[in-house]
Amino acid sequence: MTQEDQCWRGNSSSGEISQEILFIAFQSRQSLEDHLTTVEGNSQPYLLATRTSKAQISRFYTVLDRKLLPCQSCTSLGMFDELFKSHFAFSVKYDGALSSLYTFLQTTVHNIDVGTTEESPSVKELRARLLIKQ
């Protein structure tokens, strides 16, 4: 498992669930259309990586409502940022399992709707700690 795989996966079962919600690695032997037709009930945007081998990712897409949006960025941080911003561009609510993560990014990193967005206690605490250090 690569370091980036470990970052996506996390250390707990909730991390594994979050990874499945955020990111799907896809063998290019199957067509993208076949993948999109087999996706059931996933109205949340997620990253789809096409790969020719387990170690070789060739392209990233943001998938929303069974539509492929090619990622413009070439870095994992940029691709995740595109995924995050797709929630705003398409007015999609955050997935419950990732709500705290996305709320943290929204209020702390992007400084969007601070004070009007409902934050979990853990997000409030982390944001307060980060702001105190600045």
PDB file of C-alpha atoms in Angstrom:
ATOM      1  CA  MET A   1       0.000   0.000   0.000  1.00  0.00           C
ATOM      2  CA  THR A   2       1.422   3.385  -0.980  1.00  0.00           C
ATOM      3  CA  GLN A   3       1.649   6.335   1.390  1.00  0.00           C
ATOM      4  CA  GLU A   4      -1.192   8.073  -0.448  1.00  0.00           C
ATOM      5  CA  ASP A   5      -3.345   4.941  -0.114  1.00  0.00           C
ATOM      6  CA  GLN A   6      -2.687   4.978   3.636  1.00  0.00           C
ATOM      7  CA  CYS A   7      -3.707   8.633   3.834  1.00  0.00           C
ATOM      8  CA  TRP A   8      -6.971   7.919   2.049  1.00  0.00           C
ATOM      9  CA  ARG A   9      -7.659   4.789   4.049  1.00  0.00           C
ATOM     10  CA  GLY A  10      -7.027   6.083   7.575  1.00  0.00           C
ATOM     11  CA  ASN A  11      -6.670   3.823  10.596  1.00  0.00           C
ATOM     12  CA  SER A  12     -10.261   2.992  11.491  1.00  0.00           C
ATOM     13  CA  SER A  13     -13.271   1.389   9.938  1.00  0.00           C
ATOM     14  CA  SER A  14     -14.842   4.841   9.591  1.00  0.00           C
ATOM     15  CA  GLY A  15     -11.735   5.811   7.613  1.00  0.00           C
ATOM     16  CA  GLU A  16     -12.315   2.859   5.323  1.00  0.00           C
ATOM     17  CA  ILE A  17     -15.934   3.870   4.839  1.00  0.00           C
ATOM     18  CA  SER A  18     -14.881   7.447   4.111  1.00  0.00           C
ATOM     19  CA  GLN A  19     -12.370   6.212   1.553  1.00  0.00           C
ATOM     20  CA  GLU A  20     -15.081   4.253  -0.227  1.00  0.00           C
ATOM     21  CA  ILE A  21     -17.265   7.372  -0.294  1.00  0.00           C
ATOM     22  CA  LEU A  22     -14.478   9.649  -1.542  1.00  0.00           C
ATOM     23  CA  PHE A  23     -12.437   7.579  -3.930  1.00  0.00           C
ATOM     24  CA  ILE A  24     -12.835   4.625  -6.269  1.00  0.00           C
ATOM     25  CA  ALA A  25      -9.864   3.201  -8.153  1.00  0.00           C
ATOM     26  CA  PHE A  26     -10.991   1.644 -11.382  1.00  0.00           C
ATOM     27  CA  GLN A  27      -9.283  -0.852 -13.702  1.00  0.00           C
ATOM     28  CA  SER A  28      -9.389   0.443 -17.257  1.00  0.00           C
ATOM     29  CA  ARG A  29     -10.322  -3.028 -18.561  1.00  0.00           C
ATOM     30  CA  GLN A  30     -13.910  -2.126 -17.680  1.00  0.00           C
ATOM     31  CA  SER A  31     -15.505   0.738 -19.586  1.00  0.00           C
ATOM     32  CA  LEU A  32     -16.345   3.931 -17.734  1.00  0.00           C
ATOM     33  CA  GLU A  33     -19.923   3.636 -18.970  1.00  0.00           C
ATOM     34  CA  ASP A  34     -20.197   0.176 -17.382  1.00  0.00           C
ATOM     35  CA  HIS A  35     -18.978   1.591 -14.080  1.00  0.00           C
ATOM     36  CA  LEU A  36     -21.440   4.488 -14.205  1.00  0.00           C
ATOM     37  CA  THR A  37     -24.394   2.199 -14.912  1.00  0.00           C
ATOM     38  CA  THR A  38     -23.517  -0.046 -11.948  1.00  0.00           C
ATOM     39  CA  VAL A  39     -23.343   2.837  -9.449  1.00  0.00           C
ATOM     40  CA  GLU A  40     -26.530   2.706  -7.416  1.00  0.00           C
ATOM     41  CA  GLY A  41     -27.910   5.416  -5.199  1.00  0.00           C
ATOM     42  CA  ASN A  42     -24.711   7.452  -4.971  1.00  0.00           C
ATOM     43  CA  SER A  43     -25.812  11.053  -5.341  1.00  0.00           C
ATOM     44  CA  GLN A  44     -22.625  12.281  -3.660  1.00  0.00           C
ATOM     45  CA  PRO A  45     -19.700  13.417  -5.774  1.00  0.00           C
ATOM     46  CA  TYR A  46     -16.629  11.196  -5.559  1.00  0.00           C
ATOM     47  CA  LEU A  47     -13.242  10.825  -7.219  1.00  0.00           C
ATOM     48  CA  LEU A  48     -12.813   8.087  -9.790  1.00  0.00           C
ATOM     49  CA  ALA A  49      -9.318   7.093 -10.839  1.00  0.00           C
ATOM     50  CA  THR A  50      -8.751   5.095 -13.990  1.00  0.00           C
ATOM     51  CA  ARG A  51      -5.660   2.951 -13.909  1.00  0.00           C
ATOM     52  CA  THR A  52      -3.861   0.520 -16.136  1.00  0.00           C
ATOM     53  CA  SER A  53      -2.254  -1.305 -13.210  1.00  0.00           C
ATOM     54  CA  LYS A  54      -2.467  -1.172  -9.428  1.00  0.00           C
ATOM     55  CA  ALA A  55       0.411   1.323  -9.303  1.00  0.00           C
ATOM     56  CA  GLN A  56      -0.344   3.376 -12.432  1.00  0.00           C
ATOM     57  CA  ILE A  57      -3.237   5.858 -12.282  1.00  0.00           C
ATOM     58  CA  SER A  58      -3.842   7.429 -15.657  1.00  0.00           C
ATOM     59  CA  ARG A  59      -6.717   9.888 -15.080  1.00  0.00           C
ATOM     60  CA  PHE A  60      -8.940  11.313 -12.333  1.00  0.00           C
ATOM     61  CA  TYR A  61     -12.584  12.321 -12.609  1.00  0.00           C
ATOM     62  CA  THR A  62     -15.151  13.781 -10.265  1.00  0.00           C
ATOM     63  CA  VAL A  63     -18.326  11.735 -10.646  1.00  0.00           C
ATOM     64  CA  LEU A  64     -21.688  13.312  -9.874  1.00  0.00           C
ATOM     65  CA  ASP A  65     -25.092  11.942 -10.873  1.00  0.00           C
ATOM     66  CA  ARG A  66     -23.384   9.379 -13.130  1.00  0.00           C
ATOM     67  CA  LYS A  67     -21.590  12.122 -15.055  1.00  0.00           C
ATOM     68  CA  LEU A  68     -17.807  12.287 -15.433  1.00  0.00           C
ATOM     69  CA  LEU A  69     -16.110  15.629 -14.870  1.00  0.00           C
ATOM     70  CA  PRO A  70     -12.396  15.371 -15.756  1.00  0.00           C
ATOM     71  CA  CYS A  71     -10.181  16.755 -12.992  1.00  0.00           C
ATOM     72  CA  GLN A  72      -8.067  19.669 -14.154  1.00  0.00           C
ATOM     73  CA  SER A  73      -5.491  19.298 -11.404  1.00  0.00           C
ATOM     74  CA  CYS A  74      -2.590  16.850 -11.507  1.00  0.00           C
ATOM     75  CA  THR A  75      -2.063  16.701  -7.727  1.00  0.00           C
ATOM     76  CA  SER A  76      -4.049  14.772  -5.134  1.00  0.00           C
ATOM     77  CA  LEU A  77      -4.642  17.974  -3.143  1.00  0.00           C
ATOM     78  CA  GLY A  78      -5.938  19.770  -6.236  1.00  0.00           C
ATOM     79  CA  MET A  79      -8.224  16.874  -7.142  1.00  0.00           C
ATOM     80  CA  PHE A  80      -9.653  16.754  -3.632  1.00  0.00           C
ATOM     81  CA  ASP A  81     -10.186  20.527  -3.782  1.00  0.00           C
ATOM     82  CA  GLU A  82     -12.135  20.079  -7.034  1.00  0.00           C
ATOM     83  CA  LEU A  83     -14.225  17.380  -5.349  1.00  0.00           C
ATOM     84  CA  PHE A  84     -14.924  19.670  -2.374  1.00  0.00           C
ATOM     85  CA  LYS A  85     -15.857  22.603  -4.617  1.00  0.00           C
ATOM     86  CA  SER A  86     -18.241  20.437  -6.657  1.00  0.00           C
ATOM     87  CA  HIS A  87     -20.559  20.474  -3.624  1.00  0.00           C
ATOM     88  CA  PHE A  88     -20.894  24.249  -4.011  1.00  0.00           C
ATOM     89  CA  ALA A  89     -20.991  24.331  -7.800  1.00  0.00           C
ATOM     90  CA  PHE A  90     -23.818  21.793  -7.944  1.00  0.00           C
ATOM     91  CA  SER A  91     -25.549  22.584  -4.598  1.00  0.00           C
ATOM     92  CA  VAL A  92     -24.983  19.108  -3.157  1.00  0.00           C
ATOM     93  CA  LYS A  93     -25.259  18.502   0.594  1.00  0.00           C
ATOM     94  CA  TYR A  94     -22.289  16.874   2.281  1.00  0.00           C
ATOM     95  CA  ASP A  95     -22.395  13.131   2.891  1.00  0.00           C
ATOM     96  CA  GLY A  96     -23.118  12.452   6.568  1.00  0.00           C
ATOM     97  CA  ALA A  97     -19.929  10.419   7.045  1.00  0.00           C
ATOM     98  CA  LEU A  98     -17.812  13.274   5.658  1.00  0.00           C
ATOM     99  CA  SER A  99     -19.788  16.245   6.939  1.00  0.00           C
ATOM    100  CA  SER A 100     -17.277  17.204   9.653  1.00  0.00           C
ATOM    101  CA  LEU A 101     -14.361  17.038   7.227  1.00  0.00           C
ATOM    102  CA  TYR A 102     -16.111  19.135   4.600  1.00  0.00           C
ATOM    103  CA  THR A 103     -17.411  21.618   7.197  1.00  0.00           C
ATOM    104  CA  PHE A 104     -13.867  22.041   8.517  1.00  0.00           C
ATOM    105  CA  LEU A 105     -12.575  22.713   5.002  1.00  0.00           C
ATOM    106  CA  GLN A 106     -15.432  25.105   4.301  1.00  0.00           C
ATOM    107  CA  THR A 107     -15.096  27.211   7.451  1.00  0.00           C
ATOM    108  CA  THR A 108     -11.388  26.958   8.239  1.00  0.00           C
ATOM    109  CA  VAL A 109      -9.553  26.515   4.949  1.00  0.00           C
ATOM    110  CA  HIS A 110     -11.865  28.377   2.553  1.00  0.00           C
ATOM    111  CA  ASN A 111     -13.407  30.762   5.131  1.00  0.00           C
ATOM    112  CA  ILE A 112     -16.914  30.255   3.686  1.00  0.00           C
ATOM    113  CA  ASP A 113     -20.003  31.018   5.796  1.00  0.00           C
ATOM    114  CA  VAL A 114     -18.074  31.119   9.081  1.00  0.00           C
ATOM    115  CA  GLY A 115     -20.513  31.809  11.897  1.00  0.00           C
ATOM    116  CA  THR A 116     -23.585  30.748   9.929  1.00  0.00           C
ATOM    117  CA  THR A 117     -22.591  27.134   9.250  1.00  0.00           C
ATOM    118  CA  GLU A 118     -23.448  24.576  11.914  1.00  0.00           C
ATOM    119  CA  GLU A 119     -20.217  22.948  13.077  1.00  0.00           C
ATOM    120  CA  SER A 120     -19.743  19.823  15.154  1.00  0.00           C
ATOM    121  CA  PRO A 121     -17.963  20.314  18.491  1.00  0.00           C
ATOM    122  CA  SER A 122     -14.837  18.618  17.122  1.00  0.00           C
ATOM    123  CA  VAL A 123     -14.693  20.997  14.135  1.00  0.00           C
ATOM    124  CA  LYS A 124     -15.174  24.017  16.418  1.00  0.00           C
ATOM    125  CA  GLU A 125     -12.425  22.809  18.736  1.00  0.00           C
ATOM    126  CA  LEU A 126      -9.941  22.070  15.958  1.00  0.00           C
ATOM    127  CA  ARG A 127     -10.603  25.387  14.231  1.00  0.00           C
ATOM    128  CA  ALA A 128     -10.198  27.250  17.540  1.00  0.00           C
ATOM    129  CA  ARG A 129      -6.877  25.493  18.223  1.00  0.00           C
ATOM    130  CA  LEU A 130      -5.574  26.344  14.770  1.00  0.00           C
ATOM    131  CA  LEU A 131      -6.647  29.970  15.030  1.00  0.00           C
ATOM    132  CA  ILE A 132      -5.019  30.348  18.469  1.00  0.00           C
ATOM    133  CA  LYS A 133      -1.670  29.172  17.054  1.00  0.00           C
ATOM    134  CA  GLN A 134      -1.785  31.847  14.361  1.00  0.00           C
TER     135      GLN A 134
END
